[in-house]
mmCIF file of C-alpha atoms and ligand atoms in Angstrom:
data_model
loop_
_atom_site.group_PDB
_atom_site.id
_atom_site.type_symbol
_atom_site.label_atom_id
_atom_site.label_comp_id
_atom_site.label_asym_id
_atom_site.label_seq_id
_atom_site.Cartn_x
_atom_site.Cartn_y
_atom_site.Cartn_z
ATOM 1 C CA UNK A 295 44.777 240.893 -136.904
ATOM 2 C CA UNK A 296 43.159 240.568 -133.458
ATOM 3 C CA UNK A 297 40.691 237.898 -135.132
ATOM 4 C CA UNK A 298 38.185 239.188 -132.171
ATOM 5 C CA UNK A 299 35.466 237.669 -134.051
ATOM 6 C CA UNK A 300 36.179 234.265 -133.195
ATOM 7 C CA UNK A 301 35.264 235.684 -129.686
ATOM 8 C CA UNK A 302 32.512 238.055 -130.285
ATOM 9 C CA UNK A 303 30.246 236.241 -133.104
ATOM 10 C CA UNK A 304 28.341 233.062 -133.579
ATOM 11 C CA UNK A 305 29.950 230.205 -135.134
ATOM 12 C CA UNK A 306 30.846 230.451 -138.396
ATOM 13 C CA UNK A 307 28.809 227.631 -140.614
ATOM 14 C CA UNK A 308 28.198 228.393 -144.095
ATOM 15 C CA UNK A 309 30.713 229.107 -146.634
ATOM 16 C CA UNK A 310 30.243 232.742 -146.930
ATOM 17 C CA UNK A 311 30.232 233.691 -143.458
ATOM 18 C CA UNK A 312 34.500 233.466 -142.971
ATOM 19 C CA UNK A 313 34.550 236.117 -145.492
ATOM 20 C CA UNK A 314 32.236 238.175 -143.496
ATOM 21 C CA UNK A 315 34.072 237.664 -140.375
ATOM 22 C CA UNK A 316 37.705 238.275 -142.084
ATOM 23 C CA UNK A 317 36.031 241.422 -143.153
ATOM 24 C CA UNK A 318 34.817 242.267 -139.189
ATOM 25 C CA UNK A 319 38.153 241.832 -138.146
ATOM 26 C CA UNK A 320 39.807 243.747 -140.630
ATOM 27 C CA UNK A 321 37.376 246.730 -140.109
ATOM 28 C CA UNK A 322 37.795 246.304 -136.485
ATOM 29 C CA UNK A 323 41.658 246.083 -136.398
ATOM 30 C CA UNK A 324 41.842 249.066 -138.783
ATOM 31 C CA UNK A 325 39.419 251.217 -136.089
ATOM 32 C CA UNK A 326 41.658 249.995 -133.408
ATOM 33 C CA UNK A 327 44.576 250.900 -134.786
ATOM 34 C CA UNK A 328 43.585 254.946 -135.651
ATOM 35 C CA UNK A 329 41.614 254.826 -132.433
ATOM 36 C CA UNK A 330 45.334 254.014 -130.569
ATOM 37 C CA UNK A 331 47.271 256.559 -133.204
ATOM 38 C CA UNK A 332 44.824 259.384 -132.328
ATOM 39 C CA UNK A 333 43.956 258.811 -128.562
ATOM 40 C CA UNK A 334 48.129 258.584 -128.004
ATOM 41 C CA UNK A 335 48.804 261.206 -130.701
ATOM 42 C CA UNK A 336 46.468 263.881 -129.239
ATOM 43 C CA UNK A 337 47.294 263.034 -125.423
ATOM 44 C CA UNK A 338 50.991 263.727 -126.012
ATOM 45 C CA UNK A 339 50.629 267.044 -128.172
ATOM 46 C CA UNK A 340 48.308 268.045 -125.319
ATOM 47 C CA UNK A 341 50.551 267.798 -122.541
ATOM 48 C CA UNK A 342 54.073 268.741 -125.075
ATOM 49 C CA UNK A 343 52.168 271.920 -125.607
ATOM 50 C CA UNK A 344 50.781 273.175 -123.011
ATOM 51 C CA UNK A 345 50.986 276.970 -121.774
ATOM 52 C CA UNK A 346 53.427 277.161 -119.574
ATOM 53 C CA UNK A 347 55.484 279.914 -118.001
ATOM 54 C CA UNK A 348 58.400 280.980 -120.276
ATOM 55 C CA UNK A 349 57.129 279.704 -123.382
ATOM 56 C CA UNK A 350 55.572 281.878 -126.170
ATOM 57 C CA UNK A 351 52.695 280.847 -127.970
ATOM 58 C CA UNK A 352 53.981 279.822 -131.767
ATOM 59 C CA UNK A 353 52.129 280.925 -134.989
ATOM 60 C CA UNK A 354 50.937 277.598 -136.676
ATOM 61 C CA UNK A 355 51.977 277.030 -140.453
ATOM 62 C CA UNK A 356 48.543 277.529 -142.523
ATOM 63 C CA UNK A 357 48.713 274.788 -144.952
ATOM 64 C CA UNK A 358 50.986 271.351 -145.203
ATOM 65 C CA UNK A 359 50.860 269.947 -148.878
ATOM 66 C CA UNK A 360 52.854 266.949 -147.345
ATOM 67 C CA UNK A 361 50.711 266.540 -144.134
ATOM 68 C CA UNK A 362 47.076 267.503 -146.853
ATOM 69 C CA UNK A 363 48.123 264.477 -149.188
ATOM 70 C CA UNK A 364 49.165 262.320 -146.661
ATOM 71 C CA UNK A 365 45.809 262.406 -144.492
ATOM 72 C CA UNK A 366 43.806 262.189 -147.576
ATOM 73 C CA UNK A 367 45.531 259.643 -149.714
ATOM 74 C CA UNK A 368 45.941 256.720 -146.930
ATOM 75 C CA UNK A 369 42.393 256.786 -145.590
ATOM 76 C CA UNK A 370 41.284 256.895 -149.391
ATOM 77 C CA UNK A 371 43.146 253.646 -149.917
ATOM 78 C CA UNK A 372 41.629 252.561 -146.504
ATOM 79 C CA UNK A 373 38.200 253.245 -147.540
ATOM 80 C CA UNK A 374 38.484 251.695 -151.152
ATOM 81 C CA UNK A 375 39.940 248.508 -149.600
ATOM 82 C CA UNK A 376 36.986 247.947 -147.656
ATOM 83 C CA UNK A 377 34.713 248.852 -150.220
ATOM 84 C CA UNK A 378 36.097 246.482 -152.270
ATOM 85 C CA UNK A 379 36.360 243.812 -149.848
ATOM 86 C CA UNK A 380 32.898 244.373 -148.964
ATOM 87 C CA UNK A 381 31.724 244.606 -152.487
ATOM 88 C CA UNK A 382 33.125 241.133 -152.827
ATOM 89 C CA UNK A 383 31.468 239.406 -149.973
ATOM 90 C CA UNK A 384 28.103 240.694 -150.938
ATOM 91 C CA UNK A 385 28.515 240.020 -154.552
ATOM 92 C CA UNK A 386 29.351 236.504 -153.331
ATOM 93 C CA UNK A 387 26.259 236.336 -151.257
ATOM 94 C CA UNK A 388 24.252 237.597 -154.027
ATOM 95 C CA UNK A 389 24.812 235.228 -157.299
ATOM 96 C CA UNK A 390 23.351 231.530 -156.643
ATOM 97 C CA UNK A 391 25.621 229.197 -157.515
ATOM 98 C CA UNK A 392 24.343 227.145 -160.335
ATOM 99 C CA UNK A 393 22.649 223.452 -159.547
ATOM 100 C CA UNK A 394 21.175 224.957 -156.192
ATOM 101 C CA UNK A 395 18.315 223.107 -153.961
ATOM 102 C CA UNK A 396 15.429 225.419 -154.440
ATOM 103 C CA UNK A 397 13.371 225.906 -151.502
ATOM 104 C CA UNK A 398 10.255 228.089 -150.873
ATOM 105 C CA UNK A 399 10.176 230.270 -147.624
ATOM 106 C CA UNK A 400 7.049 231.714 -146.498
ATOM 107 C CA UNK A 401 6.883 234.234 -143.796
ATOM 108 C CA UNK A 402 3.411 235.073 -141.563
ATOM 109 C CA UNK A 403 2.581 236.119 -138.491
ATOM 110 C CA UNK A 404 4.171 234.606 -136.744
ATOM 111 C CA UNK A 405 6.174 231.410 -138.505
ATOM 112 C CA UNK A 406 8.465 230.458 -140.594
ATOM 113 C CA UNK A 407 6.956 228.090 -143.648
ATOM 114 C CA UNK A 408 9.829 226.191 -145.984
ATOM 115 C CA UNK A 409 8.080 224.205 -148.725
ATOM 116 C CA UNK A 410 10.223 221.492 -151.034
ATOM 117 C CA UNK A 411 10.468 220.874 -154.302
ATOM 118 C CA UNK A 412 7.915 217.979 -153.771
ATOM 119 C CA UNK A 413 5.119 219.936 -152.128
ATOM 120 C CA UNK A 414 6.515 219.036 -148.687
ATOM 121 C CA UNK A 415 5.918 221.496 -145.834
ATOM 122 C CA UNK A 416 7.907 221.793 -142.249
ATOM 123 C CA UNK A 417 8.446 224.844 -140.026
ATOM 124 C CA UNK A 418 11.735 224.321 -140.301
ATOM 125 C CA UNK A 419 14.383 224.393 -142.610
ATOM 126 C CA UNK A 420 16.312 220.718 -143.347
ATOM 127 C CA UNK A 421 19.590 220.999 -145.795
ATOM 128 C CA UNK A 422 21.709 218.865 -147.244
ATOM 129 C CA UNK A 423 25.066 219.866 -146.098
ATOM 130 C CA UNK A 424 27.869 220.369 -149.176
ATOM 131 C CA UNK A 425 25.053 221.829 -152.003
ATOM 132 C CA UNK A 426 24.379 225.236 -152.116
ATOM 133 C CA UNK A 427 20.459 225.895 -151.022
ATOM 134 C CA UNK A 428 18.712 228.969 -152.975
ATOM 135 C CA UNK A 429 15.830 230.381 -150.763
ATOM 136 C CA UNK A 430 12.943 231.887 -152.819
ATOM 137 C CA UNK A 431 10.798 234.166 -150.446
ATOM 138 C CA UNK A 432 7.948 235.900 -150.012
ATOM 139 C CA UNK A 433 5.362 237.061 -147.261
ATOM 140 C CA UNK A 434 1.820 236.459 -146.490
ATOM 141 C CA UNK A 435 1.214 240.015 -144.500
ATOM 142 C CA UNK A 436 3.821 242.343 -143.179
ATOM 143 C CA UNK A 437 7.781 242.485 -143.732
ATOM 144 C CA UNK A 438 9.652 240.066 -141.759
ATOM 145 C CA UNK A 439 13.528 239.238 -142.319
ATOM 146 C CA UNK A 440 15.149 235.879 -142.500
ATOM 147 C CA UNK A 441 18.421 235.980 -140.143
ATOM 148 C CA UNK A 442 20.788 233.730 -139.502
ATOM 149 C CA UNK A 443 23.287 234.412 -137.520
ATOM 150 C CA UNK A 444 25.377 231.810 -137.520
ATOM 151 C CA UNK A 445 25.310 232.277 -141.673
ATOM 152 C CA UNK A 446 25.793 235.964 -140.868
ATOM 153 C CA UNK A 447 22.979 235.707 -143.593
ATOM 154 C CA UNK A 448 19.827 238.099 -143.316
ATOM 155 C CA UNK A 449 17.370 238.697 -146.179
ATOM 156 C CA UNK A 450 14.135 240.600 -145.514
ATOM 157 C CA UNK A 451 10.580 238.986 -147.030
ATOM 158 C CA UNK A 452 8.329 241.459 -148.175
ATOM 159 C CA UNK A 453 4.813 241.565 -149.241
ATOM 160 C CA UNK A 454 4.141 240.818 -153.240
ATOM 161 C CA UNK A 455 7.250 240.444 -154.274
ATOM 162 C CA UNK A 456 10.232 237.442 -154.114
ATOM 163 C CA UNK A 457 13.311 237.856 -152.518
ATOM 164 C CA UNK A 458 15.942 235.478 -153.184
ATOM 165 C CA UNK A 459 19.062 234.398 -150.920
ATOM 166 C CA UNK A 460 21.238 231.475 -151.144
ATOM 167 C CA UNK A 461 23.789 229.579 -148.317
ATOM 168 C CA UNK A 462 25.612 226.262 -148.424
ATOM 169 C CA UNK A 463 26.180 224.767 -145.026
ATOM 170 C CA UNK A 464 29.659 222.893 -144.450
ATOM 171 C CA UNK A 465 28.574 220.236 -141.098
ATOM 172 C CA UNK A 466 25.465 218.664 -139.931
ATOM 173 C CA UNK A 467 23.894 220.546 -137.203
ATOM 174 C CA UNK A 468 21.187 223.084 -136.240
ATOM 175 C CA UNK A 469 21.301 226.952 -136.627
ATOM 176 C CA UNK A 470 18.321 229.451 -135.360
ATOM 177 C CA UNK A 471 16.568 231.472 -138.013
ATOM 178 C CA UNK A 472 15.418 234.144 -136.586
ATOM 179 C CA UNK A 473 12.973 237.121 -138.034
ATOM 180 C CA UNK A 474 15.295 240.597 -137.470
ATOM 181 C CA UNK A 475 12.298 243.035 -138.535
ATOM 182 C CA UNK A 476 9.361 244.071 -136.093
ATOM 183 C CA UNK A 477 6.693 242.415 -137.306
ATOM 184 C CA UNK A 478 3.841 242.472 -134.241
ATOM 185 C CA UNK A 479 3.471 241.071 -130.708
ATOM 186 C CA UNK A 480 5.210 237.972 -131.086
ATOM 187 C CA UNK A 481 7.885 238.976 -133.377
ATOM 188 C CA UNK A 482 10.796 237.630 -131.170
ATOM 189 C CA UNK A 483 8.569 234.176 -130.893
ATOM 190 C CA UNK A 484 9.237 233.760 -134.899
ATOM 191 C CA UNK A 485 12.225 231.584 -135.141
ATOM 192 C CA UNK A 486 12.899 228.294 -136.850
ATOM 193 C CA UNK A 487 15.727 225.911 -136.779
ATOM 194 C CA UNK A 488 18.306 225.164 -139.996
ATOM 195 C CA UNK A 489 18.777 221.537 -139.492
ATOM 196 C CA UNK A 490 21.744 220.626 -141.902
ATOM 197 C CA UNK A 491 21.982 216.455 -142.821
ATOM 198 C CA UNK A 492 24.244 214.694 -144.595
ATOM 199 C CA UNK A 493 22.999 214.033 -147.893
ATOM 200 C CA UNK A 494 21.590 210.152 -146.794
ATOM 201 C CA UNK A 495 20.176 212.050 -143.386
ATOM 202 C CA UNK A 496 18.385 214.937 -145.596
ATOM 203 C CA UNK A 497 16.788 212.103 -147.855
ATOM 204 C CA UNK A 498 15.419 209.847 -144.964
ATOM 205 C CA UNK A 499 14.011 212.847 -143.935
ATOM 206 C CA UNK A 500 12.227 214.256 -146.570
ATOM 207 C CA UNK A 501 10.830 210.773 -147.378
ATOM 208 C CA UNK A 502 9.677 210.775 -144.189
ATOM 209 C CA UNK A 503 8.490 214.486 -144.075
ATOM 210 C CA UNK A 504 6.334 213.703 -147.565
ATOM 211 C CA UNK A 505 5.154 210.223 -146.709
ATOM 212 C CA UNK A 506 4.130 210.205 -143.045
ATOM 213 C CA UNK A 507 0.383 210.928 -143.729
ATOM 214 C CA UNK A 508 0.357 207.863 -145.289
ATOM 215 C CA UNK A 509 2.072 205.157 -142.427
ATOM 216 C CA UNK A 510 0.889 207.232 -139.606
ATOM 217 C CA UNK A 511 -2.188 206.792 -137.799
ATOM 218 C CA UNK A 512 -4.163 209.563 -138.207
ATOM 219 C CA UNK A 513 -4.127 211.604 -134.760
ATOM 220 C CA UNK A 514 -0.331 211.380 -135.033
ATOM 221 C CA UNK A 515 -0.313 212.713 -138.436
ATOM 222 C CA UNK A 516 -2.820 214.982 -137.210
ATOM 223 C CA UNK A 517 -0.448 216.074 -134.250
ATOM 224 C CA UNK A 518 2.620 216.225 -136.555
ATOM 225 C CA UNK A 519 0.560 218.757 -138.882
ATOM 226 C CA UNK A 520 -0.007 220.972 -135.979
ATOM 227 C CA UNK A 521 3.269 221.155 -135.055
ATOM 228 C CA UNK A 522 4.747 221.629 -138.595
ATOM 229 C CA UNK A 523 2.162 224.099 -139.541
ATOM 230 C CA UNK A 524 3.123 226.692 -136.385
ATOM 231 C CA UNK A 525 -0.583 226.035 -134.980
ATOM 232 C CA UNK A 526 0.966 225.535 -131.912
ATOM 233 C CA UNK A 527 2.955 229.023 -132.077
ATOM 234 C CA UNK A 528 -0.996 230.864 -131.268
ATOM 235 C CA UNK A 529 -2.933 227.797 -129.660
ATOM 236 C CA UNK A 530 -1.627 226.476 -126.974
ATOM 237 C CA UNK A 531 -1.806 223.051 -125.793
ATOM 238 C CA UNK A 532 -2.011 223.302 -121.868
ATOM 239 C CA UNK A 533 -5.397 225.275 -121.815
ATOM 240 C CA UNK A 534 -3.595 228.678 -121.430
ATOM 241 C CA UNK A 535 -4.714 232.149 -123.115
ATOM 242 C CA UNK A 536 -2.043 232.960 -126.290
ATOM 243 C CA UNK A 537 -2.651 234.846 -129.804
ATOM 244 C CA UNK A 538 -5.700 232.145 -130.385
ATOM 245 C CA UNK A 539 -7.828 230.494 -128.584
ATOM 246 C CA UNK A 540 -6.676 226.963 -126.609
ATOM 247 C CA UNK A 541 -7.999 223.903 -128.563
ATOM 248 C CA UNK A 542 -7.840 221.346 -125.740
ATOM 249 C CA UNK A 543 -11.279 220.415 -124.405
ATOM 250 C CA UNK A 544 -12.736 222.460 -127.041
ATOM 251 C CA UNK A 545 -14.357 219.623 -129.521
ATOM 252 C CA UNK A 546 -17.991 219.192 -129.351
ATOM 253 C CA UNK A 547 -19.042 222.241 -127.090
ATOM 254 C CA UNK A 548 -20.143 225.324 -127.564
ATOM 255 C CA UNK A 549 -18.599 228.520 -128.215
ATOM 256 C CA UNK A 550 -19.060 232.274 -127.823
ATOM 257 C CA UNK A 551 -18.707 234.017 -131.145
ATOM 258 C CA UNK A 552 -17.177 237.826 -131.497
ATOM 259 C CA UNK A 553 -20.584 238.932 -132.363
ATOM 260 C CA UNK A 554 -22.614 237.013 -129.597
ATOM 261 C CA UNK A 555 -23.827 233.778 -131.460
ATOM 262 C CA UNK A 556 -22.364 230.646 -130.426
ATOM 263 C CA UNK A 557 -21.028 227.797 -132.567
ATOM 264 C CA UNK A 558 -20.903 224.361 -131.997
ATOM 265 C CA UNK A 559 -17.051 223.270 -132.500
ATOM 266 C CA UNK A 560 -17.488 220.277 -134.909
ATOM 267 C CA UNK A 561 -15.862 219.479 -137.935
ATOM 268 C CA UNK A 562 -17.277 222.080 -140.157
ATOM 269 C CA UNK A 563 -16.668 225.000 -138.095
ATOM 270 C CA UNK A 564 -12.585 223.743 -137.032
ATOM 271 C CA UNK A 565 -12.418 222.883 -141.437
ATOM 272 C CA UNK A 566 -14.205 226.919 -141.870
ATOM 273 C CA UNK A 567 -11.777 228.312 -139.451
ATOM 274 C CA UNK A 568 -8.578 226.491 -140.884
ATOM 275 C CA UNK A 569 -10.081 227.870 -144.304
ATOM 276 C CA UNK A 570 -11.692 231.080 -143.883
ATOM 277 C CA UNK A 571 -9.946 231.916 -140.005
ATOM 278 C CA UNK A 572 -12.032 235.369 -140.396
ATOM 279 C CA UNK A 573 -15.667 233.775 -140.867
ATOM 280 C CA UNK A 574 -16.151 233.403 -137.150
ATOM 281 C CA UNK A 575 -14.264 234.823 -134.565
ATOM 282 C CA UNK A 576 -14.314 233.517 -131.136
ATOM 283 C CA UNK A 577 -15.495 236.220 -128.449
ATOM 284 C CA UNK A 578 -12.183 238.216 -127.030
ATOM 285 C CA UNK A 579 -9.813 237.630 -129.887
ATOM 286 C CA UNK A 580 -8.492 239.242 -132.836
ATOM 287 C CA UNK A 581 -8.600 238.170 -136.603
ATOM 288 C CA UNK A 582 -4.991 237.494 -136.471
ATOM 289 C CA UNK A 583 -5.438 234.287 -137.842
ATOM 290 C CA UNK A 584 -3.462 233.527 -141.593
ATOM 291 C CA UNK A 585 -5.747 231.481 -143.936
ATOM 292 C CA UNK A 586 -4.443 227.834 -144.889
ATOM 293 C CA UNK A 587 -6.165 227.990 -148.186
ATOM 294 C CA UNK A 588 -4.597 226.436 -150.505
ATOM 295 C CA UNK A 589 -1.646 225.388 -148.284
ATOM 296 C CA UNK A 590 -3.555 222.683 -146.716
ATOM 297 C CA UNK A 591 -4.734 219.546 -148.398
ATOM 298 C CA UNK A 592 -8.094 218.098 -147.900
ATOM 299 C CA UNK A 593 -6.432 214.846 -146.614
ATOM 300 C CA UNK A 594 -4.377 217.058 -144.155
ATOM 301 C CA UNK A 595 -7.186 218.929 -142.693
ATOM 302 C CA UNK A 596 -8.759 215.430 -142.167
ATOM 303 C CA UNK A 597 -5.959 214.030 -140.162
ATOM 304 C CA UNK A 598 -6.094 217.276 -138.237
ATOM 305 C CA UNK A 599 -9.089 217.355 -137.581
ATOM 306 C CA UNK A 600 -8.976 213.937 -135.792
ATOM 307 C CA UNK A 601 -5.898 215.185 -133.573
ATOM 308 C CA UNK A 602 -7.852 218.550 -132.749
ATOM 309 C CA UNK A 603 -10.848 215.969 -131.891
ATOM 310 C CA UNK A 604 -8.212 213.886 -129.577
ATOM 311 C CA UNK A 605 -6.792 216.975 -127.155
ATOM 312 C CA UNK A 606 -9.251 216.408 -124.188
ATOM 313 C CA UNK A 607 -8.688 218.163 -120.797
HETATM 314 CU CU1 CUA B 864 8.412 238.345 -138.443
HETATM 315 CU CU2 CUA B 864 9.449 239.855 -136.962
#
């Protein structure tokens, strides 16, 4: 074995993904070593038997039983082998192991939503490191695909259905998730971190992650909201043109609707947008926007609402 992997791929994190990688390398080894016997092989009969002066042309024997077995029978095995390796590896990657943390992943143009078993929501994806993690997934619009590389993990997320995928990280540390199907304009812009914790990091966390509404003073929470809810990902913060419009400076003045009214941004209309994003659309943008309907609490949007009030230019 070469083990070129170790070179060529990510790190290897999860407890799956040395199988996949033993599996690269044997595939890869295998390739190199037919690509050497074949390459060498046909160079040498080409030069051993070339027309020269003085030498007849030969008539070729028509059939080999020996040679017909032989070049059948040990690229069968090949081929079975890796099916089978590969069957196991996938199989592997396929059953959840029993006593998994359940987490809900929902994809949308253009983020990556992972909700907890207590109702908590971040953009990104905390673990506990040593438990196995089951992923249940769905998405809000078009098909996107949950990729990991350094998992070698990649499940797609369709439309109307679940999908299901499971991993169990071995170390603390962060991984990119990153969405491996063309979904739209900012398609390579929809990636999230893993962020794997030991188990007394991943509870301090989530306590955290579920209770900060509550200690926080309400522009922060507000902020923190934004941030964790990929608002950010279309509204930018600096004033500059992005998939939505720019939110600082906006509060209390007047804007130009799609269909020439203007609006008054106050509470009401930033609440109607959050809730109904297609209501009223701003003058020179599209109704890209995903509702937060029912993903939002009312005591969310409140604490938002103060941060969006806050960004002044
Ligand atoms: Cu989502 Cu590409």
């Amino acid at each position: 074995m070469f083990f070129l992997s170790s070179y060529m791929n990510p790190p290897s994190a999860s407890t799956t993904s040395a199988d996949v990688d033993w599996l690269f390398d044997f595939i890869l080894t295998l390739s190199g070593i037919f690509f050497a016997i074949i390459v060498v092989l046909g160079t040498w009969f080409v030069l051993k038997y070339r027309r020269r002066p003085g030498h007849a042309p030969q008539p070729s024997p028509s059939h080999s039983n020996k040679l017909e077995i032989l070049w059948s029978v040990i690229p069968g095995v090949l081929v079975g082998l890796i099916f089978w390796f590969g069957f196991q590896i996938w199989l592997n990657t396929r059953e959840v192991p029993p006593r998994a943390y359940e987490i809900q992943v929902t994809a949308q143009k253009w983020n990556w939503l992972f909700t907890y078993p207590d109702g908590t929501v971040d953009k990104d994806l905390h673990v506990p490191v040593g438990r196995p993690v089951r992923l249940v997934m769905t998405s809000e619009d078009v098909i996107h695909s949950f990729f990991v590389p350094d998992f070698r993990l990649k499940m797609d997320l369709v439309p109307g259905r679940y999908s299901e995928t499971w991993f169990e990280v071995k170390e603390p540390g962060r991984h990119v998730v990153y969405c491996a199907e063309y979904c739209g304009t900012k398609h390579s812009d929809m990636l999230a971190q893993v962020v794997a914790h030991d188990q007394a990091g991943f509870d301090a966390w989530l306590d955290d992650a579920s209770n900060f509404i509550d200690r926080e003073p309400p522009v922060v929470a507000g902020g923190r909201i934004f941030q964790l809810q990929g608002c950010a990902q279309c509204h930018s913060l600096d004033g500059s043109g992005n998939a939505g419009p720019s939110l600082v400076g906006a509060w209390g003045k007047e804007r130009l609707l799609a269909d020439g009214s203007r609006v008054v941004m106050d509470e009401n209309y930033a609440r109607e947008s959050i809730l109904d994003p297609q209501a009223k659309i701003r003058a020179g943008f599209q109704p890209v926007m995903p509702t937060y309907k029912g993903r939002l609490e009312d005591r969310e949007i409140t604490v938002l609402l103060q941060y969006l009030k806050s960004l002044k230019d």
